[in-house]
Amino acid sequence: MIKENNYIWDNWAGNQSCLAENYFEPETEEQIIEIVQLAVKNKKKIRVVGSGHSFSPIAISDEILISLKKHRKLIAANRDSITCQGGMYLHELYTIMKTNQLSFPNFGVINKQTISGALATGTHGSGLTHKSLSAQIEKLRIITASGDPMEITRDTLWKINDKEFNLWEAASISLGLFGIVTEVTLKCEPLFYLKSEESVIDFNEFLESMDDYARCYEYFKAWWFPHTDKVYLFKAKRIEKDQYNKKDQWIQYTEEQKKRDIEIDILTTPLFVKSNHNPSIIPEINSYCLNYFFTPRTKIGNSFEILVHEETIPMVVSEYGLSMLNNNHKKALKEFRDTLERSEQKIHFPIDLRYTAAEDSLLSPSYQQNTFYIGMCVREYREKKTHPSMQLFFEVMKKYNARPNWGKLSDLSKIALEEIFPGINDFRELRNNMDPNGIFLNKFLKTFL
């Protein structure tokens, strides 16, 4: 087991860092238990770091950090489920799944996270019939704050005095507060194939038709290009394997488009770097990228090829989930657009617009409500301070009681969280009972939970 003292850790985006007293890379569950027992004995806090793909301070600690990068083996791949150790990276898991002709019903776009980190923060894709990746959890094996292994399934109950809780509902999106995930079993389905159509429409037309598209297509998302008033649509439906095998008849995706897709990061990175010092050029960059790289096309591929892609340009990201009742989500999106265009702030593309179905995880932004997500980013921004354009985004989202993505930047207070997450007090009660000394808390999470 690797151990280092006074270890400097930085996240992928470079906007979060810490100096930890002790850093460990355990290889076995027994070693993980030893570390937890060490923390208990010395009254130290523990946080687990994955690939550093969270943009909030959720993972940082100045006491004990654990990386599971040496605890990431496949345990079993069955016909309808897959089991792996908690440190496996999503791209590794996806490779194994493809080899075994397996898929999840939906995916988060990025494949760099560890599986336990993606589950803990509520990573999600887009589609009104699908929930977050955490909804696929059949079983979690964790090391609790007492140093004991515990297995959690959908039927696991936890009693506090006369009150009974479903532990899965808290542990499925846990922020790492119930224990260290050593193994996870996820429900799968057979590998499937998709036809994806991509096109451009005006912003106002999108506002009118967005929910219709979301109901019509199993997989639907959009990218709004700020300061252009244009929206790029991704609409995908399942096709049969024999249609996939004849994909050349369906594909409308030219060699020139493929070439440009390969070049996009190389060509745009210097532009983003320059624009952070000169924001006035951002509208021109966004317009250029839309017109040059994001031209209409039709793609055919398996679920991984269509729903997952590589992301190489570092960025900081914020995302909030909005209720769809009474067109709350449309009002929020329009107000954000109008507020942005009246302001002096300039925002990089894309503004990511996605949907998910209501789910049972207490800390999910989609808890008990179908949800529309708005996500914004600042590319090639490695500052510790929050970018002023992101603060503008925060202010609009708060007006609509939007729920934050825990792994991304937000500025909600404890009181606001109690108002917008109906299950947060149950989560707190469970966390306090299972970890009364707050071993898995850090300063950031202690503020809320």
Coordinates of N, CA, C and O in Angstrom, one line a residue, residues 11-16 52-57 110 124 311 313-320 347-352 354 373-383 385-387 389-391 393-394 404-411:
N11 N -7.6 18.8 -8.3 CA -8.6 18.2 -9.1 C -8.3 18.4 -10.6 O -7.4 19.1 -11.0
W12 N -9.1 17.8 -11.5 CA -8.9 17.8 -12.9 C -8.9 19.2 -13.5 O -8.1 19.6 -14.3
A13 N -9.8 20.0 -13.0 CA -10.0 21.4 -13.5 C -8.9 22.4 -12.9 O -8.7 23.4 -13.5
G14 N -8.3 22.0 -11.8 CA -7.3 22.9 -11.2 C -7.9 24.0 -10.3 O -7.2 24.9 -9.9
N15 N -9.2 23.9 -10.0 CA -9.8 24.9 -9.2 C -10.0 24.5 -7.7 O -10.4 25.3 -6.9
Q16 N -9.7 23.2 -7.4 CA -9.7 22.8 -6.0 C -8.4 22.0 -5.7 O -7.9 21.2 -6.6
G52 N -10.9 13.2 -9.6 CA -10.8 14.6 -9.4 C -11.8 15.4 -10.4 O -11.5 16.5 -10.7
H53 N -12.8 14.7 -10.8 CA -13.7 15.3 -11.8 C -14.9 16.1 -11.2 O -15.8 16.5 -11.9
S54 N -14.9 16.2 -9.9 CA -15.8 17.1 -9.3 C -15.2 18.5 -9.2 O -14.0 18.7 -9.0
F55 N -16.0 19.5 -9.3 CA -15.6 20.9 -9.4 C -15.8 21.6 -8.1 O -15.3 22.7 -7.8
S56 N -16.6 21.0 -7.2 CA -16.9 21.6 -5.9 C -15.8 21.0 -4.9 O -15.0 20.2 -5.3
P57 N -15.7 21.6 -3.7 CA -14.7 21.1 -2.7 C -15.1 19.7 -2.1 O -14.6 19.4 -1.0
I110 N -19.3 12.0 -19.7 CA -17.9 11.9 -19.4 C -17.6 10.5 -18.9 O -18.4 9.9 -18.1
H124 N -25.4 11.7 -14.3 CA -26.6 11.4 -15.0 C -26.4 11.7 -16.5 O -25.6 12.4 -16.9
E311 N -13.7 14.1 -23.0 CA -13.6 15.5 -22.7 C -12.2 15.8 -22.3 O -11.7 15.3 -21.3
I313 N -10.7 19.2 -22.6 CA -10.4 20.6 -22.3 C -10.8 20.9 -20.8 O -12.0 20.7 -20.5
P314 N -9.9 21.2 -19.9 CA -10.3 21.4 -18.5 C -11.3 22.6 -18.4 O -11.2 23.6 -19.2
M315 N -12.2 22.5 -17.5 CA -13.2 23.6 -17.3 C -13.7 23.5 -15.9 O -13.5 22.4 -15.2
V316 N -14.3 24.5 -15.4 CA -15.1 24.5 -14.2 C -16.6 24.5 -14.6 O -17.0 25.2 -15.6
V317 N -17.4 23.7 -13.9 CA -18.8 23.5 -14.3 C -19.7 23.7 -13.1 O -19.4 23.3 -12.0
S318 N -20.9 24.3 -13.4 CA -22.0 24.4 -12.4 C -23.2 23.8 -13.1 O -23.4 23.9 -14.3
E319 N -24.1 23.1 -12.3 CA -25.3 22.6 -12.9 C -26.4 22.5 -11.8 O -26.1 22.2 -10.7
Y320 N -27.6 22.9 -12.2 CA -28.7 22.9 -11.3 C -29.9 22.2 -12.0 O -30.0 22.2 -13.2
I347 N -20.2 34.0 -21.7 CA -20.1 32.6 -21.3 C -19.8 31.7 -22.4 O -20.4 31.8 -23.5
H348 N -18.8 30.8 -22.2 CA -18.4 29.8 -23.2 C -19.5 28.9 -23.5 O -20.4 28.6 -22.6
F349 N -19.5 28.3 -24.7 CA -20.4 27.2 -25.0 C -19.8 26.0 -24.4 O -18.6 25.9 -24.1
P350 N -20.6 24.9 -24.1 CA -22.1 24.9 -24.3 C -22.8 25.1 -22.9 O -22.2 24.8 -21.9
I351 N -24.0 25.6 -23.0 CA -24.9 25.5 -21.9 C -25.6 24.2 -22.1 O -26.4 24.0 -23.0
D352 N -25.4 23.3 -21.2 CA -25.8 21.9 -21.3 C -27.3 21.8 -20.8 O -27.5 22.1 -19.6
R354 N -30.4 19.2 -20.2 CA -30.7 17.8 -20.1 C -31.9 17.5 -19.3 O -32.3 18.3 -18.5
Y373 N -32.2 19.9 -16.3 CA -30.9 20.4 -15.9 C -30.3 21.5 -16.8 O -30.4 21.3 -18.0
I374 N -29.8 22.5 -16.2 CA -29.0 23.5 -16.9 C -27.6 23.5 -16.4 O -27.4 23.7 -15.1
G375 N -26.7 23.3 -17.2 CA -25.3 23.3 -16.8 C -24.4 24.3 -17.6 O -24.6 24.4 -18.8
M376 N -23.6 25.0 -16.9 CA -22.7 26.0 -17.6 C -21.3 25.8 -17.3 O -21.0 25.2 -16.2
C377 N -20.4 26.2 -18.1 CA -18.9 25.9 -17.9 C -18.1 27.2 -18.2 O -18.6 28.0 -19.0
V378 N -17.0 27.3 -17.6 CA -15.9 28.2 -18.0 C -14.7 27.4 -18.4 O -14.1 26.7 -17.5
R379 N -14.3 27.4 -19.6 CA -13.3 26.5 -20.1 C -11.9 27.1 -19.9 O -11.7 28.4 -20.0
E380 N -10.9 26.2 -19.6 CA -9.5 26.6 -19.4 C -9.4 27.7 -18.3 O -8.6 28.6 -18.4
Y381 N -10.3 27.5 -17.2 CA -10.3 28.5 -16.1 C -9.8 27.7 -14.9 O -10.4 26.8 -14.4
R382 N -8.6 28.1 -14.4 CA -8.0 27.3 -13.3 C -7.9 28.1 -12.0 O -7.1 27.8 -11.1
E383 N -8.7 29.2 -11.9 CA -8.7 30.0 -10.7 C -9.5 29.4 -9.6 O -10.4 28.7 -9.8
K385 N -11.1 31.3 -7.4 CA -12.3 32.1 -7.2 C -13.3 31.8 -8.2 O -13.0 31.4 -9.3
T386 N -14.6 32.0 -7.8 CA -15.7 31.7 -8.7 C -15.7 32.8 -9.8 O -15.7 34.0 -9.5
H387 N -15.9 32.4 -11.0 CA -15.9 33.3 -12.2 C -17.2 34.1 -12.1 O -18.3 33.6 -11.7
S389 N -19.3 35.2 -14.2 CA -20.4 34.7 -15.0 C -21.2 33.6 -14.3 O -22.4 33.4 -14.4
M390 N -20.4 32.8 -13.5 CA -21.1 31.7 -12.8 C -21.9 32.2 -11.6 O -22.9 31.7 -11.3
Q391 N -21.5 33.3 -11.0 CA -22.2 33.9 -10.0 C -23.6 34.4 -10.5 O -24.6 34.3 -9.8
F393 N -25.2 33.1 -12.9 CA -26.0 31.8 -13.1 C -26.6 31.4 -11.8 O -27.8 31.0 -11.7
F394 N -25.8 31.4 -10.7 CA -26.2 31.0 -9.4 C -27.5 31.9 -9.0 O -28.5 31.3 -8.5
P404 N -28.8 21.9 -6.7 CA -27.5 21.9 -7.3 C -27.1 20.4 -7.5 O -27.4 19.5 -6.8
N405 N -26.2 20.2 -8.5 CA -25.4 19.0 -8.7 C -24.3 19.1 -7.7 O -23.5 20.0 -7.7
W406 N -24.2 18.1 -6.7 CA -23.2 18.2 -5.6 C -21.8 18.2 -6.1 O -20.9 18.7 -5.4
G407 N -21.5 17.6 -7.2 CA -20.1 17.6 -7.7 C -19.7 18.8 -8.5 O -18.5 18.9 -8.9
K408 N -20.6 19.7 -8.6 CA -20.3 20.9 -9.4 C -20.5 22.2 -8.6 O -21.0 22.1 -7.4
L409 N -20.1 23.3 -9.1 CA -20.1 24.5 -8.2 C -21.5 25.1 -8.0 O -22.3 25.1 -8.9
S410 N -21.7 25.5 -6.8 CA -23.0 26.2 -6.4 C -22.7 27.1 -5.2 O -21.6 27.0 -4.7
D411 N -23.7 27.8 -4.8 CA -23.5 28.6 -3.6 C -24.7 28.6 -2.7 O -25.0 29.6 -2.0

